[in-house]
mmCIF file of C-alpha atoms in Angstrom:
data_model
loop_
_atom_site.group_PDB
_atom_site.id
_atom_site.type_symbol
_atom_site.label_atom_id
_atom_site.label_comp_id
_atom_site.label_asym_id
_atom_site.label_seq_id
_atom_site.Cartn_x
_atom_site.Cartn_y
_atom_site.Cartn_z
ATOM 1 C CA GLY A 1260 21.287 -6.013 -16.249
ATOM 2 C CA ASN A 1261 17.913 -5.519 -14.639
ATOM 3 C CA SER A 1262 17.476 -4.528 -11.020
ATOM 4 C CA VAL A 1263 14.765 -3.370 -8.630
ATOM 5 C CA THR A 1264 15.289 -1.274 -5.513
ATOM 6 C CA GLN A 1265 12.645 -0.979 -2.810
ATOM 7 C CA MET A 1266 12.516 0.994 0.377
ATOM 8 C CA GLU A 1267 13.538 -1.000 3.394
ATOM 9 C CA GLY A 1268 11.063 -2.099 5.994
ATOM 10 C CA PRO A 1269 9.446 -2.780 8.222
ATOM 11 C CA VAL A 1270 6.945 -0.033 7.696
ATOM 12 C CA THR A 1271 4.620 0.232 10.685
ATOM 13 C CA LEU A 1272 1.344 2.107 10.315
ATOM 14 C CA SER A 1273 -1.875 2.607 12.169
ATOM 15 C CA GLU A 1274 -5.123 1.489 10.585
ATOM 16 C CA GLU A 1275 -6.547 4.033 8.083
ATOM 17 C CA ALA A 1276 -3.110 5.610 7.524
ATOM 18 C CA PHE A 1277 -1.722 6.352 4.042
ATOM 19 C CA LEU A 1278 0.824 3.886 2.711
ATOM 20 C CA THR A 1279 3.576 4.517 0.161
ATOM 21 C CA ILE A 1280 6.247 1.990 -0.760
ATOM 22 C CA ASN A 1281 8.909 3.320 -3.089
ATOM 23 C CA CYS A 1282 10.231 1.236 -5.970
ATOM 24 C CA THR A 1283 12.758 2.227 -8.612
ATOM 25 C CA TYR A 1284 14.227 0.105 -11.374
ATOM 26 C CA THR A 1285 16.880 -0.211 -14.014
ATOM 27 C CA ALA A 1286 16.213 -2.285 -17.094
ATOM 28 C CA THR A 1287 18.031 -3.040 -20.345
ATOM 29 C CA GLY A 1288 14.830 -3.490 -22.292
ATOM 30 C CA TYR A 1289 11.360 -2.013 -22.010
ATOM 31 C CA PRO A 1290 9.997 -3.478 -18.810
ATOM 32 C CA SER A 1291 6.612 -4.516 -17.505
ATOM 33 C CA LEU A 1292 6.256 -3.752 -13.803
ATOM 34 C CA PHE A 1293 4.500 -5.684 -11.059
ATOM 35 C CA TRP A 1294 3.666 -5.572 -7.387
ATOM 36 C CA TYR A 1295 3.325 -8.926 -5.658
ATOM 37 C CA VAL A 1296 2.109 -9.425 -2.086
ATOM 38 C CA GLN A 1297 3.040 -12.209 0.316
ATOM 39 C CA TYR A 1298 0.749 -12.745 3.298
ATOM 40 C CA PRO A 1299 2.197 -14.595 6.300
ATOM 41 C CA GLY A 1300 2.830 -18.257 5.570
ATOM 42 C CA GLU A 1301 1.740 -18.026 1.946
ATOM 43 C CA GLY A 1302 3.273 -17.770 -1.496
ATOM 44 C CA LEU A 1303 3.361 -14.568 -3.502
ATOM 45 C CA GLN A 1304 0.337 -13.384 -5.419
ATOM 46 C CA LEU A 1305 0.014 -10.677 -8.005
ATOM 47 C CA LEU A 1306 -1.398 -7.437 -6.621
ATOM 48 C CA LEU A 1307 -1.236 -5.222 -9.705
ATOM 49 C CA LYS A 1308 0.768 -4.573 -12.847
ATOM 50 C CA ALA A 1309 1.493 -1.971 -15.529
ATOM 51 C CA THR A 1310 2.941 -2.681 -18.937
ATOM 52 C CA LYS A 1311 3.714 0.735 -20.419
ATOM 53 C CA ALA A 1312 4.642 4.237 -19.389
ATOM 54 C CA ASP A 1313 1.925 6.231 -17.567
ATOM 55 C CA ASP A 1314 -0.190 3.092 -17.067
ATOM 56 C CA LYS A 1315 -1.780 2.881 -13.629
ATOM 57 C CA GLY A 1316 -2.273 -0.525 -12.090
ATOM 58 C CA SER A 1317 -4.874 -0.845 -9.337
ATOM 59 C CA ASN A 1318 -6.381 -3.543 -7.151
ATOM 60 C CA LYS A 1319 -7.883 -3.807 -3.655
ATOM 61 C CA GLY A 1320 -7.456 -0.057 -3.108
ATOM 62 C CA PHE A 1321 -3.759 -0.152 -4.052
ATOM 63 C CA GLU A 1322 -2.422 1.866 -6.979
ATOM 64 C CA ALA A 1323 0.910 2.266 -8.738
ATOM 65 C CA THR A 1324 1.802 4.366 -11.783
ATOM 66 C CA TYR A 1325 4.536 3.433 -14.265
ATOM 67 C CA ARG A 1326 6.805 6.483 -14.436
ATOM 68 C CA LYS A 1327 9.373 6.069 -17.179
ATOM 69 C CA GLU A 1328 10.975 9.477 -16.642
ATOM 70 C CA THR A 1329 11.828 8.639 -13.008
ATOM 71 C CA THR A 1330 12.063 4.839 -13.539
ATOM 72 C CA SER A 1331 9.689 4.335 -10.630
ATOM 73 C CA PHE A 1332 6.610 2.317 -9.728
ATOM 74 C CA HIS A 1333 5.633 3.406 -6.225
ATOM 75 C CA LEU A 1334 2.801 1.573 -4.478
ATOM 76 C CA GLU A 1335 0.167 3.589 -2.624
ATOM 77 C CA LYS A 1336 -2.970 2.967 -0.623
ATOM 78 C CA GLY A 1337 -5.069 5.701 0.910
ATOM 79 C CA SER A 1338 -6.374 3.891 3.993
ATOM 80 C CA VAL A 1339 -4.731 0.663 5.117
ATOM 81 C CA GLN A 1340 -6.361 -2.092 7.134
ATOM 82 C CA VAL A 1341 -4.868 -4.640 9.498
ATOM 83 C CA SER A 1342 -5.456 -7.250 6.776
ATOM 84 C CA ASP A 1343 -2.935 -5.384 4.549
ATOM 85 C CA SER A 1344 -0.102 -6.526 6.814
ATOM 86 C CA ALA A 1345 2.178 -8.451 4.466
ATOM 87 C CA VAL A 1346 5.442 -8.269 2.533
ATOM 88 C CA TYR A 1347 5.230 -6.362 -0.748
ATOM 89 C CA PHE A 1348 7.565 -7.070 -3.647
ATOM 90 C CA CYS A 1349 8.190 -4.881 -6.654
ATOM 91 C CA ALA A 1350 9.280 -6.804 -9.749
ATOM 92 C CA LEU A 1351 9.940 -6.365 -13.445
ATOM 93 C CA THR A 1352 10.291 -8.427 -16.559
ATOM 94 C CA THR A 1353 11.460 -7.484 -20.021
ATOM 95 C CA THR A 1354 10.583 -8.891 -23.418
ATOM 96 C CA ASP A 1355 14.035 -10.447 -23.785
ATOM 97 C CA SER A 1356 14.067 -12.161 -20.373
ATOM 98 C CA TRP A 1357 11.863 -15.175 -21.194
ATOM 99 C CA GLY A 1358 9.324 -14.332 -18.512
ATOM 100 C CA LYS A 1359 11.862 -14.201 -15.738
ATOM 101 C CA LEU A 1360 10.956 -11.786 -12.985
ATOM 102 C CA GLN A 1361 13.544 -9.618 -11.233
ATOM 103 C CA PHE A 1362 12.373 -8.966 -7.678
ATOM 104 C CA GLY A 1363 13.184 -6.277 -5.196
ATOM 105 C CA ALA A 1364 14.102 -7.271 -1.648
ATOM 106 C CA GLY A 1365 10.558 -6.815 -0.374
ATOM 107 C CA THR A 1366 9.072 -4.379 2.134
ATOM 108 C CA GLN A 1367 7.301 -5.647 5.209
ATOM 109 C CA VAL A 1368 4.241 -3.648 6.179
ATOM 110 C CA VAL A 1369 2.718 -3.962 9.641
ATOM 111 C CA VAL A 1370 -0.652 -2.318 10.256
ATOM 112 C CA THR A 1371 -1.762 -1.970 13.869
ATOM 113 C CA PRO A 1372 -5.353 -1.431 15.042
ATOM 114 C CA ASN B 1117 -8.860 -25.117 -7.828
ATOM 115 C CA ALA B 1118 -5.375 -26.374 -6.878
ATOM 116 C CA GLY B 1119 -3.106 -24.000 -8.881
ATOM 117 C CA VAL B 1120 0.534 -24.657 -7.927
ATOM 118 C CA THR B 1121 1.125 -27.375 -5.344
ATOM 119 C CA GLN B 1122 4.431 -27.833 -3.540
ATOM 120 C CA THR B 1123 5.460 -30.696 -1.317
ATOM 121 C CA PRO B 1124 6.714 -31.035 1.349
ATOM 122 C CA LYS B 1125 5.894 -27.873 3.308
ATOM 123 C CA PHE B 1126 8.783 -28.332 5.734
ATOM 124 C CA ARG B 1127 11.907 -30.437 5.743
ATOM 125 C CA ILE B 1128 15.067 -30.750 7.793
ATOM 126 C CA LEU B 1129 18.107 -32.254 6.115
ATOM 127 C CA LYS B 1130 21.520 -33.185 7.388
ATOM 128 C CA ILE B 1131 24.571 -31.906 5.552
ATOM 129 C CA GLY B 1132 25.325 -34.121 2.572
ATOM 130 C CA GLN B 1133 21.828 -35.585 2.248
ATOM 131 C CA SER B 1134 19.814 -35.179 -0.917
ATOM 132 C CA MET B 1135 16.157 -34.574 -1.571
ATOM 133 C CA THR B 1136 13.643 -33.596 -4.222
ATOM 134 C CA LEU B 1137 11.195 -30.739 -3.839
ATOM 135 C CA GLN B 1138 8.053 -31.456 -5.767
ATOM 136 C CA CYS B 1139 6.050 -28.918 -7.739
ATOM 137 C CA ALA B 1140 2.925 -29.535 -9.794
ATOM 138 C CA GLN B 1141 0.559 -27.138 -11.566
ATOM 139 C CA ASP B 1142 -2.840 -27.882 -13.072
ATOM 140 C CA MET B 1143 -3.242 -24.706 -15.185
ATOM 141 C CA ASN B 1144 -1.528 -26.065 -18.312
ATOM 142 C CA HIS B 1145 1.145 -23.391 -18.052
ATOM 143 C CA ASN B 1146 4.185 -23.726 -20.257
ATOM 144 C CA TYR B 1147 6.530 -21.718 -18.065
ATOM 145 C CA MET B 1148 7.653 -22.872 -14.631
ATOM 146 C CA TYR B 1149 10.183 -21.435 -12.203
ATOM 147 C CA TRP B 1150 12.005 -22.258 -8.988
ATOM 148 C CA TYR B 1151 12.994 -19.472 -6.597
ATOM 149 C CA ARG B 1152 14.624 -19.325 -3.225
ATOM 150 C CA GLN B 1153 13.831 -16.669 -0.666
ATOM 151 C CA ASP B 1154 16.361 -15.856 2.040
ATOM 152 C CA PRO B 1155 15.489 -13.656 5.043
ATOM 153 C CA GLY B 1156 15.336 -9.971 4.105
ATOM 154 C CA MET B 1157 16.085 -10.730 0.490
ATOM 155 C CA GLY B 1158 13.999 -10.843 -2.602
ATOM 156 C CA LEU B 1159 13.439 -14.004 -4.548
ATOM 157 C CA LYS B 1160 16.344 -15.391 -6.519
ATOM 158 C CA LEU B 1161 15.662 -17.510 -9.593
ATOM 159 C CA ILE B 1162 17.278 -20.955 -9.439
ATOM 160 C CA TYR B 1163 16.032 -22.645 -12.619
ATOM 161 C CA TYR B 1164 13.250 -22.157 -15.065
ATOM 162 C CA SER B 1165 11.550 -24.087 -17.841
ATOM 163 C CA VAL B 1166 9.769 -22.881 -20.971
ATOM 164 C CA GLY B 1167 8.164 -26.245 -21.678
ATOM 165 C CA ALA B 1168 8.449 -29.992 -21.204
ATOM 166 C CA GLY B 1169 11.997 -31.115 -21.844
ATOM 167 C CA ILE B 1170 13.461 -27.576 -21.794
ATOM 168 C CA THR B 1171 15.160 -26.121 -18.739
ATOM 169 C CA ASP B 1172 17.717 -23.403 -18.142
ATOM 170 C CA LYS B 1173 19.722 -21.910 -15.310
ATOM 171 C CA GLY B 1174 18.642 -18.856 -13.433
ATOM 172 C CA GLU B 1175 20.642 -16.603 -11.154
ATOM 173 C CA VAL B 1176 21.673 -19.127 -8.462
ATOM 174 C CA PRO B 1177 21.698 -22.677 -9.956
ATOM 175 C CA ASN B 1178 24.721 -24.164 -8.198
ATOM 176 C CA GLY B 1179 23.894 -27.165 -6.027
ATOM 177 C CA TYR B 1180 20.549 -27.787 -7.720
ATOM 178 C CA ASN B 1181 19.182 -29.751 -10.627
ATOM 179 C CA VAL B 1182 15.812 -29.823 -12.362
ATOM 180 C CA SER B 1183 13.934 -31.848 -14.917
ATOM 181 C CA ARG B 1184 10.688 -31.241 -16.796
ATOM 182 C CA SER B 1185 9.316 -34.445 -18.270
ATOM 183 C CA THR B 1186 5.697 -33.253 -18.295
ATOM 184 C CA THR B 1187 3.935 -29.903 -18.534
ATOM 185 C CA GLU B 1188 2.521 -30.330 -15.037
ATOM 186 C CA ASP B 1189 5.605 -31.251 -12.976
ATOM 187 C CA PHE B 1190 8.859 -29.438 -12.286
ATOM 188 C CA PRO B 1191 10.841 -31.106 -9.460
ATOM 189 C CA LEU B 1192 13.918 -29.488 -7.928
ATOM 190 C CA ARG B 1193 16.712 -31.778 -6.789
ATOM 191 C CA LEU B 1194 19.227 -30.903 -4.089
ATOM 192 C CA GLU B 1195 22.366 -33.025 -4.129
ATOM 193 C CA LEU B 1196 24.757 -32.949 -1.177
ATOM 194 C CA ALA B 1197 22.778 -30.458 0.881
ATOM 195 C CA ALA B 1198 24.748 -27.632 2.466
ATOM 196 C CA PRO B 1199 23.802 -25.114 5.212
ATOM 197 C CA SER B 1200 23.824 -22.370 2.546
ATOM 198 C CA GLN B 1201 20.790 -24.045 1.003
ATOM 199 C CA THR B 1202 18.670 -23.336 4.088
ATOM 200 C CA SER B 1203 15.914 -21.209 2.625
ATOM 201 C CA VAL B 1204 12.279 -21.072 1.599
ATOM 202 C CA TYR B 1205 11.734 -22.432 -1.900
ATOM 203 C CA PHE B 1206 8.928 -21.287 -4.140
ATOM 204 C CA CYS B 1207 7.738 -22.817 -7.351
ATOM 205 C CA ALA B 1208 5.786 -20.686 -9.808
ATOM 206 C CA SER B 1209 4.183 -21.064 -13.203
ATOM 207 C CA SER B 1210 2.924 -18.734 -15.886
ATOM 208 C CA TYR B 1211 1.037 -19.003 -19.158
ATOM 209 C CA SER B 1212 3.138 -16.576 -21.096
ATOM 210 C CA THR B 1213 5.944 -14.083 -20.939
ATOM 211 C CA GLY B 1214 6.442 -10.353 -21.138
ATOM 212 C CA ASP B 1215 3.509 -8.124 -20.268
ATOM 213 C CA LYS B 1216 1.171 -11.104 -20.124
ATOM 214 C CA ASN B 1217 3.398 -12.844 -17.610
ATOM 215 C CA ILE B 1218 1.482 -13.353 -14.396
ATOM 216 C CA GLN B 1219 3.258 -15.871 -12.239
ATOM 217 C CA TYR B 1220 1.278 -18.062 -9.862
ATOM 218 C CA PHE B 1221 3.141 -19.246 -6.797
ATOM 219 C CA GLY B 1222 2.930 -22.275 -4.579
ATOM 220 C CA ALA B 1223 2.840 -21.940 -0.787
ATOM 221 C CA GLY B 1224 6.542 -22.757 -0.460
ATOM 222 C CA THR B 1225 8.818 -25.374 1.075
ATOM 223 C CA ARG B 1226 10.797 -24.344 4.148
ATOM 224 C CA LEU B 1227 14.083 -26.230 4.167
ATOM 225 C CA SER B 1228 16.676 -26.316 6.941
ATOM 226 C CA VAL B 1229 20.072 -27.973 6.438
ATOM 227 C CA LEU B 1230 21.837 -28.715 9.707
#
């Protein structure tokens, strides 16, 4: 079956620090990969996605590259802000899964001034 | 600009009570989903629907029921609530599947069963 593994949190950083959140996956089909973000008290919202190998998804200064050879989709941001404090979820879907997303456990990020 | 609307936002139930969590979307999406989110865990899919009148079980369906009589609404029914159903419930919808699948989430319903 499909599965997603994320690094455990919380990750605590100072403002302007570099952020990396590791995500690896296993999938029976050819997956599309996503990062969703959940701000405190809110639902999840799509941050970025990549649909084929070597694609780079980017949004709001965040980037992630679809690495088929290492089955990874690590999220990075060069300079975080306090407003980036949230829980980040890596997820995948495959063409045979009827749109169902398989989520990782989530990584809480706390950015301090 | 409503998107996905969930009601109620909070609810406390006694063991054995029942309730319905409401979910409505105004984006004309065919696909709708119910997830639960437990502390420190990712989201687990409870039920999903690919269109009005069509529903199917997800990963953790036991203790829940759903119906989809219209494109817009996808209520989740809890019968005989149990403490194990204490969780945050999210409804989501999407236009399509596969690489075009972007799911839009509601703000969640926080449920406590005591």
